[in-house]
PDB file of C-alpha atoms in Angstrom:
ATOM      1  CA  GLY A   1      15.644 116.113 -43.709  1.00 52.00           C
ATOM      2  CA  ARG A   2      12.227 116.308 -41.738  1.00 59.00           C
ATOM      3  CA  ARG A   3      11.129 112.794 -39.943  1.00 56.00           C
ATOM      4  CA  SER A   4       7.784 111.523 -40.684  1.00 55.00           C
ATOM      5  CA  ARG A   5       5.957 111.157 -37.413  1.00 57.00           C
ATOM      6  CA  SER A   6       3.186 108.727 -39.030  1.00 57.00           C
ATOM      7  CA  PRO A   7       2.195 106.142 -36.656  1.00 59.00           C
ATOM      8  CA  HIS A   8       2.557 103.645 -39.321  1.00 60.00           C
ATOM      9  CA  HIS A   9       6.449 104.110 -39.473  1.00 63.00           C
ATOM     10  CA  ALA A  10       6.835 104.080 -36.072  1.00 66.00           C
ATOM     11  CA  ALA A  11       5.161 100.577 -35.653  1.00 70.00           C
ATOM     12  CA  VAL A  12       7.366  98.912 -38.413  1.00 72.00           C
ATOM     13  CA  LYS A  13       9.955 100.298 -36.481  1.00 76.00           C
ATOM     14  CA  VAL A  14       9.143  98.585 -33.322  1.00 77.00           C
ATOM     15  CA  LYS A  15       8.546  95.266 -35.041  1.00 76.00           C
ATOM     16  CA  GLN A  16      12.110  95.253 -36.387  1.00 80.00           C
ATOM     17  CA  GLU A  17      13.597  96.076 -33.282  1.00 81.00           C
ATOM     18  CA  ARG A  18      11.824  93.306 -31.904  1.00 81.00           C
ATOM     19  CA  ASP A  19      12.452  90.716 -34.363  1.00 83.00           C
ATOM     20  CA  ASP A  20      16.353  91.597 -34.140  1.00 85.00           C
ATOM     21  CA  HIS A  21      16.237  91.234 -30.383  1.00 81.00           C
ATOM     22  CA  CYS A  22      15.059  87.887 -30.935  1.00 81.00           C
ATOM     23  CA  ARG A  23      17.311  86.803 -33.327  1.00 82.00           C
ATOM     24  CA  ARG A  24      20.344  88.054 -31.222  1.00 83.00           C
ATOM     25  CA  GLY A  25      18.997  86.143 -28.120  1.00 78.00           C
ATOM     26  CA  ASN A  26      18.499  83.124 -30.178  1.00 76.00           C
ATOM     27  CA  GLU A  27      22.002  83.310 -31.352  1.00 79.00           C
ATOM     28  CA  GLU A  28      23.254  84.253 -27.956  1.00 77.00           C
ATOM     29  CA  ARG A  29      21.592  81.034 -26.450  1.00 72.00           C
ATOM     30  CA  LYS A  30      23.176  78.870 -29.120  1.00 69.00           C
ATOM     31  CA  GLN A  31      26.456  79.922 -28.458  1.00 69.00           C
ATOM     32  CA  ARG A  32      26.012  79.698 -24.679  1.00 64.00           C
ATOM     33  CA  TYR A  33      24.432  76.190 -24.685  1.00 59.00           C
ATOM     34  CA  PRO A  34      25.397  74.583 -27.629  1.00 56.00           C
ATOM     35  CA  SER A  35      24.859  71.058 -26.147  1.00 61.00           C
ATOM     36  CA  ASP A  36      21.251  71.468 -26.088  1.00 62.00           C
ATOM     37  CA  GLN A  37      20.922  70.583 -29.588  1.00 63.00           C
ATOM     38  CA  GLU A  38      22.891  67.417 -29.431  1.00 68.00           C
ATOM     39  CA  HIS A  39      21.049  66.579 -26.298  1.00 67.00           C
ATOM     40  CA  ARG A  40      17.685  67.011 -28.163  1.00 72.00           C
ATOM     41  CA  ARG A  41      19.240  64.664 -31.077  1.00 73.00           C
ATOM     42  CA  GLU A  42      20.097  62.254 -28.479  1.00 73.00           C
ATOM     43  CA  ARG A  43      16.664  61.865 -27.127  1.00 74.00           C
ATOM     44  CA  SER A  44      15.199  61.724 -30.766  1.00 76.00           C
ATOM     45  CA  SER A  45      17.369  58.841 -31.398  1.00 74.00           C
ATOM     46  CA  ASP A  46      16.571  57.080 -28.392  1.00 76.00           C
ATOM     47  CA  ARG A  47      13.158  57.168 -28.974  1.00 77.00           C
ATOM     48  CA  ASP A  48      13.607  56.145 -32.651  1.00 76.00           C
ATOM     49  CA  ARG A  49      15.117  53.142 -31.070  1.00 75.00           C
ATOM     50  CA  HIS A  50      12.732  52.305 -28.977  1.00 75.00           C
ATOM     51  CA  ARG A  51      10.012  52.606 -31.086  1.00 75.00           C
ATOM     52  CA  ASP A  52      12.267  50.094 -33.692  1.00 70.00           C
ATOM     53  CA  HIS A  53      12.574  47.945 -31.015  1.00 68.00           C
ATOM     54  CA  SER A  54       8.713  47.848 -30.426  1.00 71.00           C
ATOM     55  CA  ASP A  55       7.944  47.539 -33.530  1.00 68.00           C
ATOM     56  CA  ARG A  56      10.407  44.053 -34.095  1.00 67.00           C
ATOM     57  CA  ARG A  57       8.912  42.660 -30.989  1.00 67.00           C
ATOM     58  CA  LYS A  58       5.254  43.158 -32.474  1.00 63.00           C
ATOM     59  CA  ASN A  59       6.085  41.960 -35.669  1.00 61.00           C
ATOM     60  CA  PRO A  60       9.010  39.732 -35.588  1.00 57.00           C
ATOM     61  CA  ASN A  61       8.741  38.590 -39.389  1.00 56.00           C
ATOM     62  CA  GLU A  62       8.197  42.217 -40.789  1.00 53.00           C
ATOM     63  CA  ARG A  63      11.822  43.419 -39.818  1.00 49.00           C
ATOM     64  CA  PRO A  64      12.754  45.985 -42.762  1.00 52.00           C
ATOM     65  CA  GLY A  65      16.741  46.529 -43.776  1.00 56.00           C
ATOM     66  CA  VAL A  66      18.840  45.700 -40.751  1.00 57.00           C
ATOM     67  CA  ARG A  67      16.275  43.265 -39.152  1.00 62.00           C
ATOM     68  CA  GLY A  68      15.715  41.357 -42.580  1.00 66.00           C
ATOM     69  CA  HIS A  69      19.505  40.539 -42.704  1.00 74.00           C
ATOM     70  CA  GLU A  70      19.378  39.095 -38.981  1.00 78.00           C
ATOM     71  CA  ARG A  71      16.431  37.158 -39.716  1.00 80.00           C
ATOM     72  CA  GLU A  72      18.369  35.545 -42.540  1.00 84.00           C
ATOM     73  CA  ARG A  73      21.263  35.062 -40.637  1.00 84.00           C
ATOM     74  CA  ASP A  74      19.137  33.450 -37.930  1.00 86.00           C
ATOM     75  CA  VAL A  75      17.900  31.139 -40.247  1.00 86.00           C
ATOM     76  CA  GLN A  76      21.223  29.883 -41.561  1.00 86.00           C
ATOM     77  CA  ASN A  77      22.384  29.332 -38.186  1.00 88.00           C
ATOM     78  CA  ILE A  78      19.515  27.180 -37.346  1.00 90.00           C
ATOM     79  CA  ARG A  79      19.942  25.255 -40.598  1.00 88.00           C
ATOM     80  CA  GLU A  80      23.548  24.866 -39.715  1.00 89.00           C
ATOM     81  CA  GLN A  81      23.165  23.368 -36.590  1.00 88.00           C
ATOM     82  CA  GLN A  82      20.642  21.006 -37.818  1.00 88.00           C
ATOM     83  CA  ALA A  83      22.936  19.760 -40.144  1.00 88.00           C
ATOM     84  CA  GLU A  84      25.669  19.319 -37.986  1.00 87.00           C
ATOM     85  CA  ARG A  85      23.337  17.367 -35.487  1.00 87.00           C
ATOM     86  CA  GLU A  86      22.520  15.291 -38.628  1.00 88.00           C
ATOM     87  CA  PHE A  87      25.989  14.599 -39.394  1.00 88.00           C
ATOM     88  CA  TYR A  88      26.669  13.773 -35.719  1.00 87.00           C
ATOM     89  CA  ASN A  89      23.581  11.202 -35.194  1.00 88.00           C
ATOM     90  CA  GLU A  90      24.633   9.537 -38.392  1.00 88.00           C
ATOM     91  CA  ARG A  91      28.165   8.942 -37.123  1.00 86.00           C
ATOM     92  CA  ARG A  92      26.850   7.457 -33.768  1.00 86.00           C
ATOM     93  CA  ARG A  93      24.363   5.451 -36.125  1.00 87.00           C
ATOM     94  CA  GLU A  94      27.291   3.551 -37.975  1.00 87.00           C
ATOM     95  CA  HIS A  95      29.461   3.457 -34.745  1.00 85.00           C
ATOM     96  CA  ARG A  96      26.704   1.531 -32.881  1.00 84.00           C
ATOM     97  CA  GLN A  97      26.049  -0.506 -35.991  1.00 85.00           C
ATOM     98  CA  ASN A  98      29.416  -1.599 -36.239  1.00 83.00           C
ATOM     99  CA  ASN A  99      29.767  -2.536 -32.446  1.00 81.00           C
ATOM    100  CA  GLU A 100      26.619  -4.744 -32.994  1.00 78.00           C
ATOM    101  CA  GLY A 101      28.169  -6.338 -35.776  1.00 71.00           C
ATOM    102  CA  SER A 102      31.298  -7.222 -34.166  1.00 68.00           C
ATOM    103  CA  GLY A 103      29.735  -8.325 -31.002  1.00 62.00           C
ATOM    104  CA  ALA A 104      27.808 -10.846 -33.220  1.00 54.00           C
ATOM    105  CA  GLU A 105      30.694 -11.947 -34.878  1.00 58.00           C
ATOM    106  CA  GLN A 106      32.336 -12.733 -31.927  1.00 58.00           C
ATOM    107  CA  ASN A 107      29.561 -14.028 -29.874  1.00 60.00           C
ATOM    108  CA  PRO A 108      27.492 -16.225 -32.568  1.00 56.00           C
ATOM    109  CA  GLU A 109      25.132 -17.284 -29.189  1.00 55.00           C
ATOM    110  CA  LEU A 110      23.866 -13.855 -28.981  1.00 50.00           C
ATOM    111  CA  ARG A 111      22.966 -13.952 -32.837  1.00 54.00           C
ATOM    112  CA  GLN A 112      20.998 -17.245 -32.407  1.00 55.00           C
ATOM    113  CA  SER A 113      19.493 -15.604 -29.193  1.00 52.00           C
ATOM    114  CA  ASP A 114      18.116 -12.630 -31.335  1.00 53.00           C
ATOM    115  CA  ASN A 115      16.531 -14.434 -33.813  1.00 53.00           C
ATOM    116  CA  LYS A 116      14.808 -17.194 -31.733  1.00 51.00           C
ATOM    117  CA  PRO A 117      13.625 -15.530 -28.694  1.00 49.00           C
ATOM    118  CA  LYS A 118      10.092 -16.828 -28.839  1.00 48.00           C
ATOM    119  CA  GLU A 119      11.894 -20.459 -28.869  1.00 48.00           C
ATOM    120  CA  LYS A 120      13.289 -19.742 -25.366  1.00 48.00           C
ATOM    121  CA  THR A 121      10.399 -18.067 -23.697  1.00 47.00           C
ATOM    122  CA  ALA A 122       8.609 -21.250 -24.667  1.00 49.00           C
ATOM    123  CA  VAL A 123      10.936 -23.550 -23.100  1.00 52.00           C
ATOM    124  CA  ASN A 124      11.592 -21.420 -20.036  1.00 62.00           C
ATOM    125  CA  LYS A 125       7.653 -20.666 -19.242  1.00 61.00           C
ATOM    126  CA  GLU A 126       6.565 -22.011 -15.834  1.00 59.00           C
ATOM    127  CA  LYS A 127       3.886 -24.958 -15.645  1.00 62.00           C
ATOM    128  CA  PRO A 128       0.830 -24.205 -13.764  1.00 62.00           C
ATOM    129  CA  SER A 129       0.723 -25.344 -10.216  1.00 54.00           C
ATOM    130  CA  PHE A 130      -2.411 -26.905  -8.772  1.00 56.00           C
ATOM    131  CA  GLU A 131      -0.834 -27.951  -5.361  1.00 53.00           C
ATOM    132  CA  LEU A 132      -2.685 -26.871  -2.374  1.00 47.00           C
ATOM    133  CA  SER A 133      -1.355 -23.631  -0.671  1.00 46.00           C
ATOM    134  CA  GLY A 134      -3.401 -23.519   2.263  1.00 45.00           C
ATOM    135  CA  ALA A 135      -4.987 -20.201   1.835  1.00 46.00           C
ATOM    136  CA  LEU A 136      -8.481 -22.019   1.438  1.00 45.00           C
ATOM    137  CA  LEU A 137      -7.991 -24.236   4.627  1.00 46.00           C
ATOM    138  CA  GLU A 138      -7.337 -20.852   6.342  1.00 46.00           C
ATOM    139  CA  ASP A 139     -10.560 -19.565   4.928  1.00 49.00           C
ATOM    140  CA  THR A 140     -12.654 -22.300   5.965  1.00 58.00           C
ATOM    141  CA  ASN A 141     -10.970 -22.442   9.537  1.00 71.00           C
ATOM    142  CA  THR A 142     -11.928 -18.661  10.009  1.00 75.00           C
ATOM    143  CA  PHE A 143     -14.727 -17.869  12.539  1.00 70.00           C
ATOM    144  CA  ARG A 144     -15.759 -13.780  12.992  1.00 72.00           C
ATOM    145  CA  GLY A 145     -12.756 -13.126  11.126  1.00 73.00           C
ATOM    146  CA  VAL A 146     -10.355 -14.741  13.387  1.00 76.00           C
ATOM    147  CA  VAL A 147      -8.216 -17.570  11.934  1.00 76.00           C
ATOM    148  CA  ILE A 148      -8.679 -20.636  14.590  1.00 80.00           C
ATOM    149  CA  LYS A 149      -5.187 -22.782  15.321  1.00 82.00           C
ATOM    150  CA  TYR A 150      -7.429 -25.921  15.830  1.00 85.00           C
ATOM    151  CA  SER A 151      -9.205 -27.777  13.302  1.00 86.00           C
ATOM    152  CA  GLU A 152     -11.860 -30.973  14.333  1.00 88.00           C
ATOM    153  CA  PRO A 153     -10.879 -34.422  13.219  1.00 90.00           C
ATOM    154  CA  PRO A 154     -12.735 -36.690  11.089  1.00 90.00           C
ATOM    155  CA  GLU A 155     -13.687 -38.720  14.087  1.00 90.00           C
ATOM    156  CA  ALA A 156     -15.859 -35.593  15.886  1.00 92.00           C
ATOM    157  CA  ARG A 157     -18.704 -36.554  17.133  1.00 92.00           C
ATOM    158  CA  ILE A 158     -21.726 -34.897  19.106  1.00 92.00           C
ATOM    159  CA  PRO A 159     -22.013 -37.258  22.361  1.00 91.00           C
ATOM    160  CA  LYS A 160     -25.349 -38.310  23.539  1.00 90.00           C
ATOM    161  CA  LYS A 161     -24.277 -38.758  27.186  1.00 90.00           C
ATOM    162  CA  ARG A 162     -24.665 -34.906  28.884  1.00 90.00           C
ATOM    163  CA  TRP A 163     -21.544 -33.875  30.122  1.00 92.00           C
ATOM    164  CA  ARG A 164     -20.935 -31.060  32.432  1.00 92.00           C
ATOM    165  CA  LEU A 165     -18.167 -29.162  33.889  1.00 92.00           C
ATOM    166  CA  TYR A 166     -18.393 -27.751  37.455  1.00 92.00           C
ATOM    167  CA  PRO A 167     -16.053 -24.855  38.015  1.00 92.00           C
ATOM    168  CA  PHE A 168     -14.470 -24.140  41.328  1.00 90.00           C
ATOM    169  CA  LYS A 169     -12.626 -21.179  42.670  1.00 87.00           C
ATOM    170  CA  ASN A 170     -11.190 -21.487  46.203  1.00 82.00           C
ATOM    171  CA  ASP A 171     -13.969 -23.834  47.510  1.00 80.00           C
ATOM    172  CA  GLU A 172     -16.604 -21.314  45.920  1.00 84.00           C
ATOM    173  CA  PHE A 173     -19.168 -23.096  43.673  1.00 85.00           C
ATOM    174  CA  LEU A 174     -19.629 -21.348  40.265  1.00 88.00           C
ATOM    175  CA  PRO A 175     -22.361 -21.858  37.653  1.00 90.00           C
ATOM    176  CA  VAL A 176     -22.291 -25.648  35.731  1.00 91.00           C
ATOM    177  CA  MET A 177     -21.231 -25.572  32.194  1.00 91.00           C
ATOM    178  CA  TYR A 178     -23.298 -27.945  29.872  1.00 91.00           C
ATOM    179  CA  ILE A 179     -21.135 -29.212  27.385  1.00 90.00           C
ATOM    180  CA  HIS A 180     -22.941 -31.755  25.356  1.00 90.00           C
ATOM    181  CA  ARG A 181     -24.724 -29.858  22.437  1.00 90.00           C
ATOM    182  CA  GLN A 182     -21.371 -29.340  20.398  1.00 91.00           C
ATOM    183  CA  SER A 183     -18.673 -31.606  19.367  1.00 91.00           C
ATOM    184  CA  ALA A 184     -15.664 -29.387  20.329  1.00 92.00           C
ATOM    185  CA  TYR A 185     -15.347 -26.438  22.731  1.00 93.00           C
ATOM    186  CA  LEU A 186     -12.535 -23.983  22.663  1.00 92.00           C
ATOM    187  CA  LEU A 187     -11.332 -22.618  25.771  1.00 91.00           C
ATOM    188  CA  GLY A 188      -9.082 -19.062  25.900  1.00 91.00           C
ATOM    189  CA  ARG A 189      -8.903 -15.469  26.598  1.00 90.00           C
ATOM    190  CA  HIS A 190     -10.310 -14.349  23.427  1.00 87.00           C
ATOM    191  CA  ARG A 191     -14.055 -13.874  23.811  1.00 85.00           C
ATOM    192  CA  ARG A 192     -15.011 -13.317  20.291  1.00 86.00           C
ATOM    193  CA  ILE A 193     -14.497 -16.826  19.580  1.00 86.00           C
ATOM    194  CA  ALA A 194     -13.959 -18.660  22.519  1.00 88.00           C
ATOM    195  CA  ASP A 195     -16.980 -21.052  23.658  1.00 89.00           C
ATOM    196  CA  ILE A 196     -15.687 -21.433  26.997  1.00 90.00           C
ATOM    197  CA  PRO A 197     -13.797 -18.333  28.126  1.00 90.00           C
ATOM    198  CA  ILE A 198     -11.038 -18.067  30.630  1.00 89.00           C
ATOM    199  CA  ASP A 199     -10.381 -14.398  31.618  1.00 87.00           C
ATOM    200  CA  HIS A 200      -6.777 -14.876  33.918  1.00 90.00           C
ATOM    201  CA  PRO A 201      -4.114 -13.361  32.209  1.00 90.00           C
ATOM    202  CA  SER A 202      -1.715 -16.199  32.245  1.00 91.00           C
ATOM    203  CA  CYS A 203      -4.148 -18.067  29.760  1.00 92.00           C
ATOM    204  CA  SER A 204      -3.487 -17.583  25.713  1.00 91.00           C
ATOM    205  CA  LYS A 205      -6.236 -16.368  23.705  1.00 89.00           C
ATOM    206  CA  GLN A 206      -6.797 -20.076  22.205  1.00 90.00           C
ATOM    207  CA  HIS A 207      -5.410 -22.209  24.857  1.00 92.00           C
ATOM    208  CA  ALA A 208      -7.039 -25.609  24.596  1.00 93.00           C
ATOM    209  CA  VAL A 209      -9.916 -27.591  23.090  1.00 93.00           C
ATOM    210  CA  PHE A 210     -12.481 -30.136  24.860  1.00 92.00           C
ATOM    211  CA  GLN A 211     -12.961 -32.450  21.850  1.00 93.00           C
ATOM    212  CA  TYR A 212     -15.618 -35.346  21.523  1.00 94.00           C
ATOM    213  CA  ARG A 213     -14.016 -38.365  19.383  1.00 93.00           C
ATOM    214  CA  LEU A 214     -15.682 -41.422  18.383  1.00 92.00           C
ATOM    215  CA  VAL A 215     -13.193 -44.105  19.427  1.00 90.00           C
ATOM    216  CA  GLU A 216     -13.166 -47.985  19.588  1.00 89.00           C
ATOM    217  CA  TYR A 217     -12.531 -50.349  22.933  1.00 87.00           C
ATOM    218  CA  THR A 218     -13.319 -53.699  23.712  1.00 87.00           C
ATOM    219  CA  ARG A 219     -16.052 -55.351  25.639  1.00 87.00           C
ATOM    220  CA  ALA A 220     -15.736 -57.952  28.533  1.00 86.00           C
ATOM    221  CA  ASP A 221     -16.481 -60.525  26.135  1.00 88.00           C
ATOM    222  CA  GLY A 222     -13.543 -59.965  23.894  1.00 85.00           C
ATOM    223  CA  THR A 223     -15.526 -57.881  21.089  1.00 88.00           C
ATOM    224  CA  VAL A 224     -14.793 -54.579  19.519  1.00 88.00           C
ATOM    225  CA  GLY A 225     -17.194 -51.553  19.865  1.00 88.00           C
ATOM    226  CA  ARG A 226     -17.413 -48.106  19.530  1.00 91.00           C
ATOM    227  CA  ARG A 227     -18.140 -45.194  21.543  1.00 91.00           C
ATOM    228  CA  VAL A 228     -17.868 -41.560  22.140  1.00 92.00           C
ATOM    229  CA  ARG A 229     -15.562 -40.246  24.626  1.00 93.00           C
ATOM    230  CA  PRO A 230     -14.087 -36.678  25.597  1.00 94.00           C
ATOM    231  CA  TYR A 231     -10.707 -35.423  25.072  1.00 95.00           C
ATOM    232  CA  ILE A 232      -8.514 -32.172  25.966  1.00 94.00           C
ATOM    233  CA  ILE A 233      -5.965 -30.957  24.041  1.00 93.00           C
ATOM    234  CA  ASP A 234      -3.515 -28.351  24.546  1.00 93.00           C
ATOM    235  CA  LEU A 235      -3.023 -25.437  21.828  1.00 91.00           C
ATOM    236  CA  GLY A 236       0.450 -25.044  22.818  1.00 89.00           C
ATOM    237  CA  SER A 237      -0.453 -22.229  25.266  1.00 89.00           C
ATOM    238  CA  GLY A 238       2.444 -20.274  27.308  1.00 89.00           C
ATOM    239  CA  ASN A 239       1.554 -21.628  30.724  1.00 90.00           C
ATOM    240  CA  GLY A 240       0.569 -24.892  29.931  1.00 92.00           C
ATOM    241  CA  THR A 241      -2.878 -27.240  30.563  1.00 93.00           C
ATOM    242  CA  PHE A 242      -3.060 -29.323  33.669  1.00 95.00           C
ATOM    243  CA  LEU A 243      -4.996 -32.569  34.103  1.00 94.00           C
ATOM    244  CA  ASN A 244      -5.353 -33.764  37.711  1.00 93.00           C
ATOM    245  CA  ASN A 245      -2.543 -31.389  38.666  1.00 92.00           C
ATOM    246  CA  GLN A 246       0.023 -32.709  35.977  1.00 93.00           C
ATOM    247  CA  ARG A 247       0.567 -30.670  32.638  1.00 93.00           C
ATOM    248  CA  ILE A 248       0.131 -32.355  29.580  1.00 93.00           C
ATOM    249  CA  GLU A 249       2.272 -32.062  26.395  1.00 92.00           C
ATOM    250  CA  PRO A 250       0.988 -29.630  23.787  1.00 91.00           C
ATOM    251  CA  GLN A 251      -0.696 -30.702  20.369  1.00 90.00           C
ATOM    252  CA  ARG A 252      -1.624 -34.280  21.962  1.00 92.00           C
ATOM    253  CA  TYR A 253      -5.092 -35.718  23.096  1.00 93.00           C
ATOM    254  CA  TYR A 254      -5.601 -36.865  26.077  1.00 94.00           C
ATOM    255  CA  GLU A 255      -9.042 -38.859  27.257  1.00 93.00           C
ATOM    256  CA  LEU A 256     -10.824 -37.746  29.834  1.00 93.00           C
ATOM    257  CA  LYS A 257     -12.758 -39.752  32.430  1.00 91.00           C
ATOM    258  CA  GLU A 258     -15.438 -38.698  35.200  1.00 91.00           C
ATOM    259  CA  LYS A 259     -14.399 -36.626  38.026  1.00 90.00           C
ATOM    260  CA  ASP A 260     -10.997 -35.521  36.348  1.00 94.00           C
ATOM    261  CA  VAL A 261     -10.067 -32.075  37.300  1.00 94.00           C
ATOM    262  CA  LEU A 262      -8.499 -29.325  34.665  1.00 94.00           C
ATOM    263  CA  LYS A 263      -6.688 -26.213  35.389  1.00 93.00           C
ATOM    264  CA  PHE A 264      -5.451 -23.794  32.696  1.00 93.00           C
ATOM    265  CA  GLY A 265      -2.461 -21.718  33.182  1.00 92.00           C
ATOM    266  CA  PHE A 266      -1.968 -20.038  36.647  1.00 91.00           C
ATOM    267  CA  SER A 267      -5.627 -19.654  36.994  1.00 90.00           C
ATOM    268  CA  SER A 268      -6.930 -20.765  40.478  1.00 89.00           C
ATOM    269  CA  ARG A 269     -10.269 -21.821  39.024  1.00 91.00           C
ATOM    270  CA  GLU A 270     -10.629 -25.690  38.844  1.00 92.00           C
ATOM    271  CA  TYR A 271     -12.995 -27.298  36.118  1.00 93.00           C
ATOM    272  CA  VAL A 272     -14.406 -31.051  37.378  1.00 93.00           C
ATOM    273  CA  LEU A 273     -16.092 -33.469  34.399  1.00 93.00           C
ATOM    274  CA  LEU A 274     -19.048 -35.047  35.448  1.00 92.00           C
ATOM    275  CA  HIS A 275     -21.860 -35.996  33.673  1.00 87.00           C
ATOM    276  CA  GLU A 276     -25.880 -36.438  34.367  1.00 82.00           C
ATOM    277  CA  SER A 277     -25.509 -40.000  35.510  1.00 80.00           C
ATOM    278  CA  SER A 278     -22.824 -39.738  37.819  1.00 74.00           C
ATOM    279  CA  ASP A 279     -24.826 -40.237  41.003  1.00 64.00           C
ATOM    280  CA  LYS A 280     -25.907 -43.666  39.630  1.00 50.00           C
ATOM    281  CA  SER A 281     -24.825 -46.987  40.132  1.00 42.00           C
ATOM    282  CA  GLU A 282     -22.312 -48.745  37.906  1.00 44.00           C
ATOM    283  CA  ALA A 283     -24.799 -50.654  36.167  1.00 39.00           C
ATOM    284  CA  ASN A 284     -26.890 -47.787  35.126  1.00 46.00           C
ATOM    285  CA  THR A 285     -23.643 -45.976  33.694  1.00 47.00           C
ATOM    286  CA  LYS A 286     -22.965 -49.435  31.662  1.00 49.00           C
ATOM    287  CA  ASP A 287     -26.779 -49.098  30.317  1.00 49.00           C
ATOM    288  CA  ASP A 288     -25.985 -45.851  28.998  1.00 53.00           C
ATOM    289  CA  ASP A 289     -22.686 -46.594  27.328  1.00 54.00           C
ATOM    290  CA  ASP A 290     -24.526 -49.394  25.645  1.00 54.00           C
ATOM    291  CA  GLU A 291     -27.174 -47.195  24.319  1.00 53.00           C
ATOM    292  CA  GLU A 292     -24.732 -44.724  23.027  1.00 55.00           C
ATOM    293  CA  GLU A 293     -22.773 -47.180  21.511  1.00 53.00           C
ATOM    294  CA  LYS A 294     -26.000 -48.496  19.430  1.00 52.00           C
ATOM    295  CA  GLU A 295     -26.865 -44.927  18.249  1.00 50.00           C
ATOM    296  CA  GLU A 296     -23.596 -44.062  17.031  1.00 52.00           C
ATOM    297  CA  GLU A 297     -23.484 -47.468  15.111  1.00 52.00           C
ATOM    298  CA  SER A 298     -27.055 -46.257  13.698  1.00 48.00           C
ATOM    299  CA  ASP A 299     -25.869 -43.214  12.969  1.00 52.00           C
ATOM    300  CA  SER A 300     -22.544 -44.286  10.978  1.00 49.00           C
TER     301      SER A 300
END
């Protein structure tokens, strides 16, 4: 009936009591919270599904078990879709061929046109045209990038007589213009191309042309001679050209004589036509005409 008071017996007893206490605590915890184990199982199953999904994305061709069956099912669905597509394509092709055959039977002209397309194109081919289009004339009649409305006639000549224009503005004498060095002089508001600029706003950019022409005339003895005479032509200006206060018709040559007065548009300037021998006698002027006529005949 004695109790052993050895230290080893007491330590064993304390250990047993501690183990029993832990076991009772675990059982009580399991009884109180039975959902903890279920929660852990769900978390582990979710973790497994996530791992499977990541593996499936990384290696789509290496799906074991269920993944292999899903892959086979997908391949089978693709094959069925391809077979169905080929079937419908074949039906469409047959339907198209039937329609073309019926159309050719109803319209034999279509069949002939299909068989001979090259012959029709050869018949309907447009022949080349070598007519003048006017583009070359426009290029040759361009000066400083501007198309000139006027082209000189074949009888244009440079005069031997020294003609001059004496401009006046309200009885004010302006510098003399020498107009015997060219066969034609363009008058207008376009300073880039005008030989004689006219700055009045009522004048056109290409208003008129002062042209020298070789023309025939009859002498006193009845013979026919040739001489160079000055002419004026209006280029269809808006406000017109005036010769001795009379408006001239556009696109028509008017012969000018000594002491004729020209006006352009509503400008107040007047241009008097004279030459170097205007202050001499009539005999001297006849001699000058004869000399000019001889020079022109020698040139021609």
